[in-house]
XYZ file of C-alpha atoms in Angstrom:
355
model
C 0.000 0.000 0.000
C 3.030 2.288 -0.255
C 4.355 1.073 -3.632
C 6.281 4.028 -5.135
C 5.440 2.982 -8.711
C 1.717 3.006 -8.008
C 2.118 6.237 -6.025
C 3.783 7.854 -9.040
C 0.944 6.652 -11.293
C -1.629 8.131 -8.919
C 0.356 11.364 -8.795
C 0.159 11.599 -12.594
C -3.595 10.986 -12.406
C -3.952 13.691 -9.750
C -1.977 16.117 -11.915
C -4.162 15.333 -14.921
C -7.377 15.869 -12.950
C -6.283 19.011 -11.113
C -8.337 22.048 -12.147
C -6.899 25.491 -12.746
C -8.520 26.920 -9.626
C -7.704 26.459 -5.911
C -8.966 23.234 -4.350
C -9.108 22.899 -0.595
C -9.660 19.337 0.584
C -10.348 18.908 4.296
C -10.068 15.673 6.211
C -11.222 15.132 9.784
C -8.895 12.387 10.904
C -5.575 12.476 12.731
C -4.579 9.154 11.209
C -5.030 10.641 7.738
C -2.854 13.600 8.719
C -0.163 11.322 10.155
C 0.013 9.309 6.931
C -0.018 12.422 4.730
C 2.725 14.129 6.701
C 4.900 11.113 7.540
C 4.977 9.947 3.914
C 5.229 13.432 2.435
C 2.121 12.978 0.304
C 1.672 16.743 -0.149
C 4.639 16.683 -2.546
C 2.399 14.778 -4.978
C -0.193 17.549 -5.033
C -0.073 20.281 -7.699
C -0.008 23.847 -6.425
C -3.766 24.534 -6.612
C -4.530 21.541 -4.352
C -4.154 21.742 -0.602
C -5.168 19.250 2.080
C -5.841 20.440 5.618
C -6.849 18.696 8.829
C -10.040 19.804 10.545
C -11.369 18.619 13.906
C -9.951 15.128 13.527
C -8.459 14.638 16.966
C -10.948 13.735 19.717
C -8.519 14.789 22.424
C -8.098 18.262 20.893
C -11.805 19.027 20.720
C -12.665 17.870 24.238
C -13.834 21.058 25.990
C -12.321 22.327 29.200
C -15.660 21.868 30.973
C -15.341 18.081 30.538
C -11.712 18.050 31.646
C -12.554 20.240 34.632
C -15.343 17.831 35.600
C -12.921 14.902 35.377
C -10.385 16.719 37.563
C -13.037 17.538 40.178
C -14.278 13.961 40.294
C -10.748 12.583 40.567
C -10.061 14.954 43.458
C -13.198 13.701 45.207
C -11.490 10.323 45.612
C -12.685 8.310 42.624
C -10.401 6.265 40.390
C -10.459 8.270 37.158
C -9.704 6.176 34.058
C -9.062 7.632 30.619
C -6.859 7.403 27.543
C -3.225 8.497 27.825
C -3.342 11.712 25.801
C -6.300 13.025 27.794
C -4.174 13.313 30.917
C -2.077 16.060 29.296
C -4.780 18.297 27.832
C -5.058 21.574 29.762
C -8.218 22.227 31.718
C -9.066 25.616 33.168
C -6.757 25.162 36.148
C -4.826 21.960 35.535
C -4.455 18.768 33.551
C -5.401 15.338 34.801
C -1.677 14.572 34.982
C -1.260 17.527 37.350
C -4.186 16.279 39.415
C -2.474 12.895 39.614
C 0.751 14.541 40.754
C -1.340 16.294 43.415
C -2.539 12.954 44.776
C -5.589 12.088 42.666
C -5.886 8.493 41.408
C -5.824 9.003 37.629
C -5.126 5.886 35.583
C -4.459 5.398 31.870
C -6.536 2.649 30.250
C -6.875 1.384 26.706
C -10.622 0.828 26.745
C -13.861 1.154 28.674
C -13.616 -2.577 29.301
C -10.372 -2.061 31.225
C -12.072 0.559 33.414
C -14.917 -1.890 34.080
C -12.375 -4.536 35.042
C -10.807 -2.150 37.552
C -14.256 -1.449 39.003
C -14.961 -5.155 39.445
C -11.820 -5.509 41.561
C -12.311 -2.627 43.983
C -14.939 -1.211 46.307
C -14.011 2.343 45.303
C -15.897 4.409 42.751
C -14.393 4.102 39.246
C -15.116 6.679 36.548
C -14.383 6.188 32.846
C -13.779 9.465 30.995
C -15.123 8.427 27.599
C -13.879 10.510 24.668
C -13.761 9.799 20.967
C -15.873 9.674 17.856
C -18.129 6.969 16.441
C -15.236 4.503 16.490
C -14.894 4.320 20.289
C -18.479 5.021 21.328
C -19.801 1.481 20.668
C -17.289 0.078 23.174
C -18.555 2.387 25.918
C -22.114 1.439 25.039
C -21.302 -2.280 25.093
C -19.910 -2.018 28.619
C -23.028 -0.247 29.912
C -25.241 -2.913 28.319
C -23.269 -5.798 29.823
C -24.269 -5.714 33.497
C -21.652 -3.144 34.575
C -20.528 -3.004 38.226
C -22.488 -0.550 40.374
C -19.345 1.389 41.280
C -18.654 2.249 37.603
C -19.842 5.497 36.039
C -18.955 7.464 32.916
C -18.141 11.035 31.932
C -19.586 10.986 28.432
C -17.613 13.164 26.018
C -18.233 11.205 22.823
C -18.816 13.215 19.654
C -20.203 12.742 16.150
C -18.199 13.634 13.056
C -20.853 14.566 10.419
C -22.322 17.493 12.447
C -18.825 18.922 12.854
C -18.247 18.648 9.109
C -21.457 20.607 8.554
C -20.412 23.222 11.116
C -17.162 23.875 9.234
C -19.082 24.401 6.007
C -21.272 26.961 7.756
C -18.259 29.038 8.796
C -17.654 32.178 6.715
C -14.902 31.962 4.108
C -14.362 28.248 4.736
C -13.369 27.676 1.069
C -13.848 23.915 1.482
C -14.012 22.198 -1.904
C -14.412 18.611 -0.709
C -14.176 16.276 2.255
C -11.906 13.276 2.597
C -14.016 11.261 5.058
C -12.398 9.048 7.713
C -12.370 5.345 6.950
C -12.694 4.104 10.520
C -15.664 6.318 11.376
C -17.240 5.289 8.080
C -16.846 1.613 8.994
C -19.356 2.349 11.756
C -21.726 4.893 10.170
C -21.553 3.911 6.483
C -22.179 6.342 3.642
C -25.640 7.772 4.371
C -24.682 10.393 7.029
C -22.505 12.161 4.444
C -25.266 12.601 1.847
C -26.237 16.152 2.965
C -22.846 17.505 1.886
C -23.124 16.916 -1.877
C -26.882 17.510 -1.759
C -26.984 20.716 0.303
C -23.472 22.130 -0.096
C -22.550 20.813 -3.533
C -19.221 19.315 -2.492
C -17.807 15.801 -2.983
C -17.222 13.425 -0.083
C -14.875 10.495 -0.625
C -14.258 7.909 2.095
C -10.569 7.109 2.297
C -8.404 4.454 3.915
C -5.198 5.137 5.794
C -2.355 3.800 3.685
C -0.521 6.277 1.428
C -2.036 4.812 -1.738
C -5.523 4.882 -0.156
C -5.233 8.613 0.406
C -3.797 9.415 -3.015
C -6.564 7.321 -4.573
C -9.233 9.185 -2.565
C -7.785 12.542 -3.620
C -7.883 11.423 -7.259
C -11.546 10.454 -6.846
C -12.321 13.873 -5.348
C -10.607 15.679 -8.212
C -12.459 13.545 -10.741
C -15.778 14.528 -9.163
C -14.783 18.198 -9.233
C -13.743 17.877 -12.871
C -17.003 16.145 -13.821
C -19.124 18.508 -11.718
C -20.940 15.569 -10.104
C -20.504 15.849 -6.323
C -21.590 12.726 -4.455
C -20.604 10.369 -1.657
C -18.080 7.878 -2.973
C -16.474 4.978 -1.146
C -12.756 4.841 -1.834
C -12.218 2.289 0.937
C -14.570 -0.582 -0.027
C -12.351 -3.280 1.462
C -13.376 -2.027 4.923
C -16.446 0.207 4.597
C -19.865 -1.148 3.716
C -22.500 1.282 2.427
C -24.724 0.623 5.434
C -21.864 0.664 7.950
C -21.827 -1.590 11.000
C -25.483 -2.060 11.968
C -24.672 -3.777 15.275
C -22.395 -0.934 16.393
C -25.055 1.598 15.391
C -27.631 -0.307 17.477
C -25.352 -0.268 20.524
C -24.944 3.501 20.268
C -28.683 3.991 19.721
C -29.608 1.851 22.724
C -27.437 3.725 25.227
C -27.023 7.271 23.903
C -29.039 10.049 22.329
C -27.783 13.090 20.385
C -27.324 16.389 22.156
C -25.701 19.773 21.574
C -22.111 19.829 22.826
C -19.162 22.176 22.805
C -16.171 21.374 20.621
C -13.006 23.013 21.866
C -11.923 25.718 19.451
C -15.192 25.599 17.521
C -18.000 26.163 20.020
C -21.380 24.523 20.444
C -22.566 22.366 17.527
C -26.175 21.143 17.452
C -26.623 17.387 17.907
C -22.901 16.758 17.602
C -22.487 14.893 20.874
C -24.061 12.111 22.866
C -25.597 11.806 26.308
C -26.896 8.833 28.239
C -30.542 7.914 27.733
C -32.728 8.104 30.819
C -32.521 4.367 31.490
C -28.720 4.653 31.805
C -28.543 7.910 33.787
C -27.475 6.008 36.938
C -24.084 5.687 35.255
C -23.701 9.456 34.746
C -20.583 10.378 36.736
C -21.415 14.090 36.803
C -24.745 13.394 38.506
C -23.281 10.769 40.831
C -20.624 13.190 42.094
C -22.696 16.359 41.879
C -20.330 17.972 39.387
C -21.814 20.404 36.909
C -20.338 21.374 33.587
C -19.254 24.963 33.998
C -17.935 26.707 30.923
C -14.159 26.712 31.125
C -11.440 28.975 29.787
C -10.466 27.678 26.346
C -8.699 30.612 24.737
C -4.938 30.668 25.075
C -3.421 34.013 24.037
C -1.512 33.651 20.778
C -2.561 30.026 20.205
C -4.172 29.330 16.822
C -5.630 25.927 17.682
C -9.166 27.178 16.906
C -8.050 28.075 13.370
C -6.193 24.774 12.944
C -9.211 22.794 14.172
C -11.453 24.561 11.668
C -9.019 24.059 8.760
C -8.416 27.791 8.420
C -4.727 27.582 9.329
C -1.896 25.076 9.410
C 0.331 24.564 12.456
C 3.194 26.645 11.090
C 0.860 29.661 10.920
C 0.843 29.719 14.733
C 3.529 31.907 16.359
C 3.764 29.477 19.287
C 4.478 26.410 17.123
C 7.927 24.937 17.847
C 8.786 27.936 20.043
C 6.871 27.964 23.305
C 4.518 25.147 22.237
C 6.096 21.695 21.883
C 4.975 18.126 22.661
C 6.879 18.279 25.959
C 5.319 21.630 26.826
C 2.009 21.873 24.942
C 0.243 25.213 25.122
C -2.771 24.318 22.993
C -4.613 20.988 22.654
C -3.432 20.517 19.053
C 0.090 19.839 20.339
C -0.987 17.193 22.873
C -2.536 14.232 21.100
C -0.638 11.990 18.713
C -3.519 12.505 16.250
C -3.361 16.289 16.579
C -2.133 18.395 13.664
C 0.504 20.394 15.549
C 1.911 17.309 17.241
C 2.098 15.478 13.890
C 3.740 18.405 12.108
C 6.221 18.769 14.959
C 7.176 15.077 14.760
C 7.495 14.981 10.980
C 8.974 18.381 10.398
C 5.937 20.503 9.654
C 6.727 20.664 5.968
C 3.493 21.163 4.102
C 4.877 20.045 0.734
C 7.102 17.224 1.920
């Protein structure tokens, strides 16, 4: 999937299909950005074509109010379980890592199932801080449907990708020509949730895989649609994505969660872009169990351009803090924290947009 001969052939196809006007392709997936940057795929793109990352990192878009709630609950004596990158994202006053250094019991887990296992082996309260998009949400739902221990609860911070894609298109001067849709999210949701974009906004959506040739192929499909003037949803990753998605995973999400308006860090509130527990699962709501409310936190860092990076209106090197005061060891904004975050990826692979 990284054959240089086939890559060169796709590059020639991309060059042949490239129009004589600017084309801005936006993807919403940190794994896409890592492949594009690590393998220098931007060098294959003619000058009018640019590819930018939008809100593709679930850690980056987790609002301070959720992190603050997690910190408060951890400091109340619960075992707080979450994914590794989440411990380093700044809240209003501190990170979860700082709370751990201050004596809170914050543990890194790889899944909701691991948090449930911890709960089954202790009498203490265990809280799973659940973040992520449609790819991780079914696992949280499965745990809550599988006779979870009474001392387990969840901070739900799961989000939905299609509403965020729509929100970017509603921003002024977004200049988005097409979306490269994430393959793993599409494995779950299928093709249908993307249909409003060609229908209502007149832009192509192509589902892409994660190998270098997958991405070049998806870009070629996008350019072909633009050339033909026939925007539609197209599956460029058929070896993994079925048109209907994963029905069982969709059922799990539907059984446990319902859509709600949530705040995306750097973007603001997006209607029906998040999930909350249905009434029959509210006993597992950690905020209610610990009496912690979701106050609006401080999310603006002076000089940091994470909001522009998350909305595909800037690249990491446009930020004056990038590589100076903001580094992976000392992240100022959330885009430098997660391994799927644009600034972190550009820092690791050199931040060279055309290489």
